[in-house]
Amino acid sequence: MGGWWTKEWKPLTSAEANPIGDLKQVNAADVSGDGPMVIGKAPLPPCMQGLFWMTWQGSGSCLASLGGPNGDGGGLSTGDLTAQSTGEWYAKYVDAVIPNLAENKPVYPVRVSGDRVWAFADKDSPEVKMTEQIDLAYFFVFDDAKNPTKADIYPRFLAKKGITLDWPWLFTFKMFLVQDPSEKTDYPNSVVWKRVSTGLGGKPGGPGREGVYYLIQVVDAEGKKIEPAFSQWVKAMNAPEAGNSPGIITYHEATK
């Protein structure tokens, strides 16, 4: 079984997860512990808690949460990394999605169109519709369940399209916890992850260029806004690059 398309590959289907929720909007400045996003909390490791600004994404993805549980079901966004390294959980949610991945590696899947765990800077961004159509999820495979410092990231389509992306020589997605204070001098109070994408075997660009961006914690596990990161995120959401709805972000919310 090889390549990026195979009839034999069995995806985690949208039928096993709950339906994608409705699109909602909120003023970026109003995001807090009171909502509307799911806040990452314990038992997640501290470096995964809160809400994270995804930098330099234009009108696309702007805010992510590793929190849960939410309304997605299907093993998505459970809010507990340590519980997701057992044989039973792997057999149901991982083996068919990431073939040959060794058990006991902590895996955390997040749906991009998921229930209050991902937001976009502009509702008209092509990314919104595209991620809905393929029902995109990212499976984060961390190096440690209690003190993670890096993750390999596997994009997977949850829709019934029989498609997987298994060309590591073509591109790789990785994430590294920034531990050097000199690399996050602008955001000393935030947890910061560096997200690195390498395509066609080449090296990623420098900060702010294609291939590298940062996940910067803007809200903590208690729902408190972290400065100066939160204000800088709100400023970015009001910039022309953020699209046609300045200051307003778009997210999905499960139908109750």
PDB file of C-alpha atoms in Angstrom:
ATOM      1  CA  MET A   1       0.000   0.000   0.000  1.00  0.00           C
ATOM      2  CA  GLY A   2       1.696   3.172  -1.084  1.00  0.00           C
ATOM      3  CA  GLY A   3       1.372   6.533  -2.690  1.00  0.00           C
ATOM      4  CA  TRP A   4      -1.121   9.115  -1.590  1.00  0.00           C
ATOM      5  CA  TRP A   5      -4.322   7.496  -2.838  1.00  0.00           C
ATOM      6  CA  THR A   6      -5.491   3.956  -2.220  1.00  0.00           C
ATOM      7  CA  LYS A   7      -8.854   2.238  -2.229  1.00  0.00           C
ATOM      8  CA  GLU A   8      -7.646  -0.066   0.547  1.00  0.00           C
ATOM      9  CA  TRP A   9      -6.974   2.744   2.998  1.00  0.00           C
ATOM     10  CA  LYS A  10      -9.780   3.020   5.557  1.00  0.00           C
ATOM     11  CA  PRO A  11     -10.159   6.576   6.842  1.00  0.00           C
ATOM     12  CA  LEU A  12     -11.769   7.627  10.061  1.00  0.00           C
ATOM     13  CA  THR A  13     -14.967   8.660   8.319  1.00  0.00           C
ATOM     14  CA  SER A  14     -17.139  11.627   8.996  1.00  0.00           C
ATOM     15  CA  ALA A  15     -19.835   9.110   9.867  1.00  0.00           C
ATOM     16  CA  GLU A  16     -17.792   8.056  12.917  1.00  0.00           C
ATOM     17  CA  ALA A  17     -17.483  11.669  14.022  1.00  0.00           C
ATOM     18  CA  ASN A  18     -20.409  13.989  14.548  1.00  0.00           C
ATOM     19  CA  PRO A  19     -21.484  16.309  11.720  1.00  0.00           C
ATOM     20  CA  ILE A  20     -19.563  19.523  11.174  1.00  0.00           C
ATOM     21  CA  GLY A  21     -21.289  22.324  13.039  1.00  0.00           C
ATOM     22  CA  ASP A  22     -22.610  25.676  11.903  1.00  0.00           C
ATOM     23  CA  LEU A  23     -20.407  28.652  11.130  1.00  0.00           C
ATOM     24  CA  LYS A  24     -20.437  31.316  13.813  1.00  0.00           C
ATOM     25  CA  GLN A  25     -18.609  34.614  14.246  1.00  0.00           C
ATOM     26  CA  VAL A  26     -17.243  36.591  17.161  1.00  0.00           C
ATOM     27  CA  ASN A  27     -15.267  39.763  17.691  1.00  0.00           C
ATOM     28  CA  ALA A  28     -11.655  38.705  18.266  1.00  0.00           C
ATOM     29  CA  ALA A  29     -11.352  41.092  21.195  1.00  0.00           C
ATOM     30  CA  ASP A  30     -14.232  39.300  22.943  1.00  0.00           C
ATOM     31  CA  VAL A  31     -12.607  35.859  22.956  1.00  0.00           C
ATOM     32  CA  SER A  32     -12.011  34.791  26.559  1.00  0.00           C
ATOM     33  CA  GLY A  33     -12.436  32.017  29.052  1.00  0.00           C
ATOM     34  CA  ASP A  34     -16.189  32.588  28.814  1.00  0.00           C
ATOM     35  CA  GLY A  35     -16.168  31.497  25.188  1.00  0.00           C
ATOM     36  CA  PRO A  36     -16.819  30.845  22.498  1.00  0.00           C
ATOM     37  CA  MET A  37     -13.727  28.672  21.936  1.00  0.00           C
ATOM     38  CA  VAL A  38     -12.928  25.526  23.946  1.00  0.00           C
ATOM     39  CA  ILE A  39     -10.042  26.334  26.296  1.00  0.00           C
ATOM     40  CA  GLY A  40      -7.299  23.716  26.641  1.00  0.00           C
ATOM     41  CA  LYS A  41      -7.018  22.692  30.302  1.00  0.00           C
ATOM     42  CA  ALA A  42      -5.602  19.921  32.496  1.00  0.00           C
ATOM     43  CA  PRO A  43      -5.077  17.016  32.123  1.00  0.00           C
ATOM     44  CA  LEU A  44      -3.399  18.353  28.983  1.00  0.00           C
ATOM     45  CA  PRO A  45       0.267  19.247  29.566  1.00  0.00           C
ATOM     46  CA  PRO A  46       0.716  22.972  30.354  1.00  0.00           C
ATOM     47  CA  CYS A  47       2.366  23.595  26.985  1.00  0.00           C
ATOM     48  CA  MET A  48      -0.842  22.474  25.224  1.00  0.00           C
ATOM     49  CA  GLN A  49      -3.280  24.482  27.330  1.00  0.00           C
ATOM     50  CA  GLY A  50      -5.154  27.664  26.465  1.00  0.00           C
ATOM     51  CA  LEU A  51      -5.664  29.117  22.978  1.00  0.00           C
ATOM     52  CA  PHE A  52      -3.019  29.633  20.311  1.00  0.00           C
ATOM     53  CA  TRP A  53      -2.660  32.296  17.622  1.00  0.00           C
ATOM     54  CA  MET A  54      -1.413  30.906  14.315  1.00  0.00           C
ATOM     55  CA  THR A  55       0.774  33.663  12.881  1.00  0.00           C
ATOM     56  CA  TRP A  56       1.165  34.783   9.266  1.00  0.00           C
ATOM     57  CA  GLN A  57      -1.850  32.902   7.900  1.00  0.00           C
ATOM     58  CA  GLY A  58      -3.562  35.843   6.206  1.00  0.00           C
ATOM     59  CA  SER A  59      -7.333  35.366   5.980  1.00  0.00           C
ATOM     60  CA  GLY A  60      -7.053  31.654   6.846  1.00  0.00           C
ATOM     61  CA  SER A  61      -6.480  29.874  10.140  1.00  0.00           C
ATOM     62  CA  CYS A  62      -5.961  32.257  13.042  1.00  0.00           C
ATOM     63  CA  LEU A  63      -6.732  30.515  16.348  1.00  0.00           C
ATOM     64  CA  ALA A  64      -6.494  26.930  17.564  1.00  0.00           C
ATOM     65  CA  SER A  65      -7.291  25.004  20.700  1.00  0.00           C
ATOM     66  CA  LEU A  66      -6.081  21.583  21.775  1.00  0.00           C
ATOM     67  CA  GLY A  67      -8.816  21.535  24.382  1.00  0.00           C
ATOM     68  CA  GLY A  68     -11.719  19.180  24.792  1.00  0.00           C
ATOM     69  CA  PRO A  69     -13.864  17.302  24.961  1.00  0.00           C
ATOM     70  CA  ASN A  70     -16.076  19.073  22.480  1.00  0.00           C
ATOM     71  CA  GLY A  71     -18.930  18.018  20.246  1.00  0.00           C
ATOM     72  CA  ASP A  72     -16.889  16.336  17.507  1.00  0.00           C
ATOM     73  CA  GLY A  73     -16.765  12.772  18.839  1.00  0.00           C
ATOM     74  CA  GLY A  74     -14.900  10.125  16.846  1.00  0.00           C
ATOM     75  CA  GLY A  75     -11.831  10.347  19.086  1.00  0.00           C
ATOM     76  CA  LEU A  76     -11.255  13.999  18.128  1.00  0.00           C
ATOM     77  CA  SER A  77     -10.280  16.691  20.636  1.00  0.00           C
ATOM     78  CA  THR A  78     -10.753  14.578  23.751  1.00  0.00           C
ATOM     79  CA  GLY A  79      -8.838  16.957  26.010  1.00  0.00           C
ATOM     80  CA  ASP A  80      -6.636  14.170  27.379  1.00  0.00           C
ATOM     81  CA  LEU A  81      -3.346  13.269  25.712  1.00  0.00           C
ATOM     82  CA  THR A  82      -2.301  10.512  28.133  1.00  0.00           C
ATOM     83  CA  ALA A  83      -5.487   8.493  27.566  1.00  0.00           C
ATOM     84  CA  GLN A  84      -4.782   8.258  23.861  1.00  0.00           C
ATOM     85  CA  SER A  85      -1.848   5.846  23.907  1.00  0.00           C
ATOM     86  CA  THR A  86      -3.703   2.607  24.603  1.00  0.00           C
ATOM     87  CA  GLY A  87      -4.187  -0.324  22.271  1.00  0.00           C
ATOM     88  CA  GLU A  88      -7.962   0.000  22.252  1.00  0.00           C
ATOM     89  CA  TRP A  89      -7.893   3.676  21.327  1.00  0.00           C
ATOM     90  CA  TYR A  90      -5.245   3.070  18.651  1.00  0.00           C
ATOM     91  CA  ALA A  91      -7.201   0.236  17.107  1.00  0.00           C
ATOM     92  CA  LYS A  92     -10.313   2.377  16.791  1.00  0.00           C
ATOM     93  CA  TYR A  93      -8.940   5.771  15.826  1.00  0.00           C
ATOM     94  CA  VAL A  94      -5.298   5.594  14.749  1.00  0.00           C
ATOM     95  CA  ASP A  95      -4.264   2.315  13.110  1.00  0.00           C
ATOM     96  CA  ALA A  96      -6.513   2.830  10.096  1.00  0.00           C
ATOM     97  CA  VAL A  97      -5.577   6.483   9.790  1.00  0.00           C
ATOM     98  CA  ILE A  98      -1.798   6.384  10.274  1.00  0.00           C
ATOM     99  CA  PRO A  99      -0.678   2.895   9.215  1.00  0.00           C
ATOM    100  CA  ASN A 100       2.395   1.405  10.905  1.00  0.00           C
ATOM    101  CA  LEU A 101       2.543   4.007  13.670  1.00  0.00           C
ATOM    102  CA  ALA A 102       3.897   2.351  16.805  1.00  0.00           C
ATOM    103  CA  GLU A 103       1.445   2.141  19.671  1.00  0.00           C
ATOM    104  CA  ASN A 104       1.961   4.153  22.833  1.00  0.00           C
ATOM    105  CA  LYS A 105       3.004   7.267  20.962  1.00  0.00           C
ATOM    106  CA  PRO A 106       0.693  10.002  22.255  1.00  0.00           C
ATOM    107  CA  VAL A 107      -1.577  11.073  19.408  1.00  0.00           C
ATOM    108  CA  TYR A 108      -3.944  14.021  19.507  1.00  0.00           C
ATOM    109  CA  PRO A 109      -6.305  14.588  16.548  1.00  0.00           C
ATOM    110  CA  VAL A 110      -7.935  17.973  15.954  1.00  0.00           C
ATOM    111  CA  ARG A 111     -10.568  18.678  13.306  1.00  0.00           C
ATOM    112  CA  VAL A 112     -10.056  21.948  11.443  1.00  0.00           C
ATOM    113  CA  SER A 113     -13.817  22.365  11.008  1.00  0.00           C
ATOM    114  CA  GLY A 114     -14.253  21.109  14.533  1.00  0.00           C
ATOM    115  CA  ASP A 115     -16.506  22.287  17.316  1.00  0.00           C
ATOM    116  CA  ARG A 116     -15.007  25.540  18.723  1.00  0.00           C
ATOM    117  CA  VAL A 117     -11.373  24.419  18.397  1.00  0.00           C
ATOM    118  CA  TRP A 118     -10.323  26.235  15.210  1.00  0.00           C
ATOM    119  CA  ALA A 119     -11.022  29.708  13.874  1.00  0.00           C
ATOM    120  CA  PHE A 120     -10.430  31.625  10.656  1.00  0.00           C
ATOM    121  CA  ALA A 121      -9.671  35.301  10.186  1.00  0.00           C
ATOM    122  CA  ASP A 122     -12.258  35.709   7.400  1.00  0.00           C
ATOM    123  CA  LYS A 123     -15.435  33.721   6.732  1.00  0.00           C
ATOM    124  CA  ASP A 124     -14.817  34.119   2.985  1.00  0.00           C
ATOM    125  CA  SER A 125     -11.375  32.540   3.116  1.00  0.00           C
ATOM    126  CA  PRO A 126     -11.161  29.609   0.644  1.00  0.00           C
ATOM    127  CA  GLU A 127      -9.714  27.623   3.520  1.00  0.00           C
ATOM    128  CA  VAL A 128     -13.089  27.536   5.276  1.00  0.00           C
ATOM    129  CA  LYS A 129     -14.940  25.757   2.494  1.00  0.00           C
ATOM    130  CA  MET A 130     -12.031  23.534   1.491  1.00  0.00           C
ATOM    131  CA  THR A 131     -11.474  22.153   4.976  1.00  0.00           C
ATOM    132  CA  GLU A 132     -15.213  21.471   5.295  1.00  0.00           C
ATOM    133  CA  GLN A 133     -15.378  19.578   2.004  1.00  0.00           C
ATOM    134  CA  ILE A 134     -12.511  17.214   2.813  1.00  0.00           C
ATOM    135  CA  ASP A 135     -13.188  17.328   6.563  1.00  0.00           C
ATOM    136  CA  LEU A 136      -9.531  17.953   7.328  1.00  0.00           C
ATOM    137  CA  ALA A 137      -8.022  16.871  10.637  1.00  0.00           C
ATOM    138  CA  TYR A 138      -4.484  17.052  11.937  1.00  0.00           C
ATOM    139  CA  PHE A 139      -3.149  14.114  13.938  1.00  0.00           C
ATOM    140  CA  PHE A 140      -0.421  15.453  16.256  1.00  0.00           C
ATOM    141  CA  VAL A 141       1.996  12.671  17.221  1.00  0.00           C
ATOM    142  CA  PHE A 142       3.915  13.975  20.235  1.00  0.00           C
ATOM    143  CA  ASP A 143       7.237  12.770  21.637  1.00  0.00           C
ATOM    144  CA  ASP A 144       5.942  12.552  25.216  1.00  0.00           C
ATOM    145  CA  ALA A 145       2.507  12.473  26.841  1.00  0.00           C
ATOM    146  CA  LYS A 146       3.410  14.496  29.939  1.00  0.00           C
ATOM    147  CA  ASN A 147       6.122  16.883  28.750  1.00  0.00           C
ATOM    148  CA  PRO A 148       5.926  17.122  24.960  1.00  0.00           C
ATOM    149  CA  THR A 149       8.501  19.227  23.148  1.00  0.00           C
ATOM    150  CA  LYS A 150       7.874  18.243  19.520  1.00  0.00           C
ATOM    151  CA  ALA A 151       5.282  16.636  17.288  1.00  0.00           C
ATOM    152  CA  ASP A 152       4.992  15.150  13.833  1.00  0.00           C
ATOM    153  CA  ILE A 153       1.757  16.281  12.222  1.00  0.00           C
ATOM    154  CA  TYR A 154      -0.262  14.081   9.863  1.00  0.00           C
ATOM    155  CA  PRO A 155      -3.020  15.728   7.804  1.00  0.00           C
ATOM    156  CA  ARG A 156      -5.953  13.385   7.246  1.00  0.00           C
ATOM    157  CA  PHE A 157      -9.258  13.676   5.415  1.00  0.00           C
ATOM    158  CA  LEU A 158     -12.149  12.450   7.525  1.00  0.00           C
ATOM    159  CA  ALA A 159     -14.631  12.545   4.649  1.00  0.00           C
ATOM    160  CA  LYS A 160     -15.291   9.341   2.739  1.00  0.00           C
ATOM    161  CA  LYS A 161     -12.920  10.066  -0.114  1.00  0.00           C
ATOM    162  CA  GLY A 162     -10.398   7.248   0.313  1.00  0.00           C
ATOM    163  CA  ILE A 163      -7.537   9.732   0.346  1.00  0.00           C
ATOM    164  CA  THR A 164      -4.523   9.956   2.586  1.00  0.00           C
ATOM    165  CA  LEU A 165      -1.355  12.001   2.369  1.00  0.00           C
ATOM    166  CA  ASP A 166       1.682   9.731   2.747  1.00  0.00           C
ATOM    167  CA  TRP A 167       4.454  11.436   0.785  1.00  0.00           C
ATOM    168  CA  PRO A 168       6.978  12.347   3.514  1.00  0.00           C
ATOM    169  CA  TRP A 169       9.566  12.992   0.818  1.00  0.00           C
ATOM    170  CA  LEU A 170       7.222  15.568  -0.693  1.00  0.00           C
ATOM    171  CA  PHE A 171       6.364  17.452   2.480  1.00  0.00           C
ATOM    172  CA  THR A 172       6.593  17.108   6.245  1.00  0.00           C
ATOM    173  CA  PHE A 173       4.792  18.962   9.014  1.00  0.00           C
ATOM    174  CA  LYS A 174       6.446  19.296  12.414  1.00  0.00           C
ATOM    175  CA  MET A 175       6.038  21.377  15.552  1.00  0.00           C
ATOM    176  CA  PHE A 176       8.679  22.270  18.143  1.00  0.00           C
ATOM    177  CA  LEU A 177       8.240  23.841  21.577  1.00  0.00           C
ATOM    178  CA  VAL A 178      10.262  27.053  21.746  1.00  0.00           C
ATOM    179  CA  GLN A 179      12.435  26.748  24.838  1.00  0.00           C
ATOM    180  CA  ASP A 180      15.056  29.403  24.102  1.00  0.00           C
ATOM    181  CA  PRO A 181      13.825  32.698  25.642  1.00  0.00           C
ATOM    182  CA  SER A 182      15.684  34.654  22.985  1.00  0.00           C
ATOM    183  CA  GLU A 183      13.385  33.200  20.333  1.00  0.00           C
ATOM    184  CA  LYS A 184      10.238  34.554  21.978  1.00  0.00           C
ATOM    185  CA  THR A 185      11.321  37.886  23.393  1.00  0.00           C
ATOM    186  CA  ASP A 186       8.174  39.548  22.018  1.00  0.00           C
ATOM    187  CA  TYR A 187       5.945  37.088  23.891  1.00  0.00           C
ATOM    188  CA  PRO A 188       7.731  36.239  27.154  1.00  0.00           C
ATOM    189  CA  ASN A 189       4.527  35.284  28.986  1.00  0.00           C
ATOM    190  CA  SER A 190       3.263  32.845  26.363  1.00  0.00           C
ATOM    191  CA  VAL A 191       3.906  29.251  25.441  1.00  0.00           C
ATOM    192  CA  VAL A 192       5.226  29.309  21.873  1.00  0.00           C
ATOM    193  CA  TRP A 193       5.468  26.484  19.352  1.00  0.00           C
ATOM    194  CA  LYS A 194       7.356  26.728  16.061  1.00  0.00           C
ATOM    195  CA  ARG A 195       5.467  25.074  13.203  1.00  0.00           C
ATOM    196  CA  VAL A 196       7.715  23.938  10.341  1.00  0.00           C
ATOM    197  CA  SER A 197       6.576  22.700   6.933  1.00  0.00           C
ATOM    198  CA  THR A 198       9.113  21.352   4.474  1.00  0.00           C
ATOM    199  CA  GLY A 199       8.117  20.803   0.868  1.00  0.00           C
ATOM    200  CA  LEU A 200       9.772  18.938  -1.996  1.00  0.00           C
ATOM    201  CA  GLY A 201      12.691  18.015   0.205  1.00  0.00           C
ATOM    202  CA  GLY A 202      13.691  21.638   0.576  1.00  0.00           C
ATOM    203  CA  LYS A 203      14.345  23.719   3.649  1.00  0.00           C
ATOM    204  CA  PRO A 204      11.627  25.945   5.097  1.00  0.00           C
ATOM    205  CA  GLY A 205      11.925  29.693   4.945  1.00  0.00           C
ATOM    206  CA  GLY A 206      12.820  31.930   7.851  1.00  0.00           C
ATOM    207  CA  PRO A 207      10.357  33.462  10.306  1.00  0.00           C
ATOM    208  CA  GLY A 208       7.502  35.111   8.494  1.00  0.00           C
ATOM    209  CA  ARG A 209       8.187  33.268   5.258  1.00  0.00           C
ATOM    210  CA  GLU A 210       6.565  30.266   3.695  1.00  0.00           C
ATOM    211  CA  GLY A 211       7.342  27.103   5.662  1.00  0.00           C
ATOM    212  CA  VAL A 212       7.551  28.527   9.192  1.00  0.00           C
ATOM    213  CA  TYR A 213       5.014  30.084  11.482  1.00  0.00           C
ATOM    214  CA  TYR A 214       4.371  30.173  15.223  1.00  0.00           C
ATOM    215  CA  LEU A 215       1.600  29.095  17.571  1.00  0.00           C
ATOM    216  CA  ILE A 216       1.562  31.709  20.305  1.00  0.00           C
ATOM    217  CA  GLN A 217      -0.528  31.255  23.444  1.00  0.00           C
ATOM    218  CA  VAL A 218      -2.954  34.186  23.767  1.00  0.00           C
ATOM    219  CA  VAL A 219      -5.298  32.801  26.447  1.00  0.00           C
ATOM    220  CA  ASP A 220      -4.206  30.591  29.336  1.00  0.00           C
ATOM    221  CA  ALA A 221      -5.866  27.540  30.879  1.00  0.00           C
ATOM    222  CA  GLU A 222      -7.877  29.729  33.258  1.00  0.00           C
ATOM    223  CA  GLY A 223      -9.266  31.732  30.373  1.00  0.00           C
ATOM    224  CA  LYS A 224      -7.152  34.813  31.116  1.00  0.00           C
ATOM    225  CA  LYS A 225      -5.813  36.867  28.230  1.00  0.00           C
ATOM    226  CA  ILE A 226      -2.022  36.774  27.990  1.00  0.00           C
ATOM    227  CA  GLU A 227      -0.330  40.043  27.131  1.00  0.00           C
ATOM    228  CA  PRO A 228       1.186  41.298  24.960  1.00  0.00           C
ATOM    229  CA  ALA A 229       0.259  38.299  22.782  1.00  0.00           C
ATOM    230  CA  PHE A 230      -3.517  38.740  22.945  1.00  0.00           C
ATOM    231  CA  SER A 231      -3.454  42.399  21.904  1.00  0.00           C
ATOM    232  CA  GLN A 232      -1.044  41.636  19.083  1.00  0.00           C
ATOM    233  CA  TRP A 233      -3.353  38.887  17.847  1.00  0.00           C
ATOM    234  CA  VAL A 234      -6.356  41.238  17.880  1.00  0.00           C
ATOM    235  CA  LYS A 235      -4.276  43.786  15.974  1.00  0.00           C
ATOM    236  CA  ALA A 236      -3.416  41.151  13.377  1.00  0.00           C
ATOM    237  CA  MET A 237      -7.103  40.250  13.004  1.00  0.00           C
ATOM    238  CA  ASN A 238      -7.810  43.899  12.132  1.00  0.00           C
ATOM    239  CA  ALA A 239      -5.017  44.131   9.550  1.00  0.00           C
ATOM    240  CA  PRO A 240      -5.802  44.185   5.802  1.00  0.00           C
ATOM    241  CA  GLU A 241      -4.133  40.786   5.401  1.00  0.00           C
ATOM    242  CA  ALA A 242      -6.846  39.232   7.594  1.00  0.00           C
ATOM    243  CA  GLY A 243      -9.485  39.678   4.910  1.00  0.00           C
ATOM    244  CA  ASN A 244     -12.830  41.394   4.538  1.00  0.00           C
ATOM    245  CA  SER A 245     -14.163  41.082   8.074  1.00  0.00           C
ATOM    246  CA  PRO A 246     -11.697  43.082  10.169  1.00  0.00           C
ATOM    247  CA  GLY A 247     -11.676  42.088  13.826  1.00  0.00           C
ATOM    248  CA  ILE A 248     -14.262  39.332  13.323  1.00  0.00           C
ATOM    249  CA  ILE A 249     -13.210  35.680  13.367  1.00  0.00           C
ATOM    250  CA  THR A 250     -15.171  32.654  12.150  1.00  0.00           C
ATOM    251  CA  TYR A 251     -15.440  29.241  13.796  1.00  0.00           C
ATOM    252  CA  HIS A 252     -17.673  26.153  13.772  1.00  0.00           C
ATOM    253  CA  GLU A 253     -20.022  25.205  16.582  1.00  0.00           C
ATOM    254  CA  ALA A 254     -21.716  21.824  16.864  1.00  0.00           C
ATOM    255  CA  THR A 255     -25.473  21.807  16.605  1.00  0.00           C
ATOM    256  CA  LYS A 256     -27.001  20.955  19.957  1.00  0.00           C
TER     257      LYS A 256
END
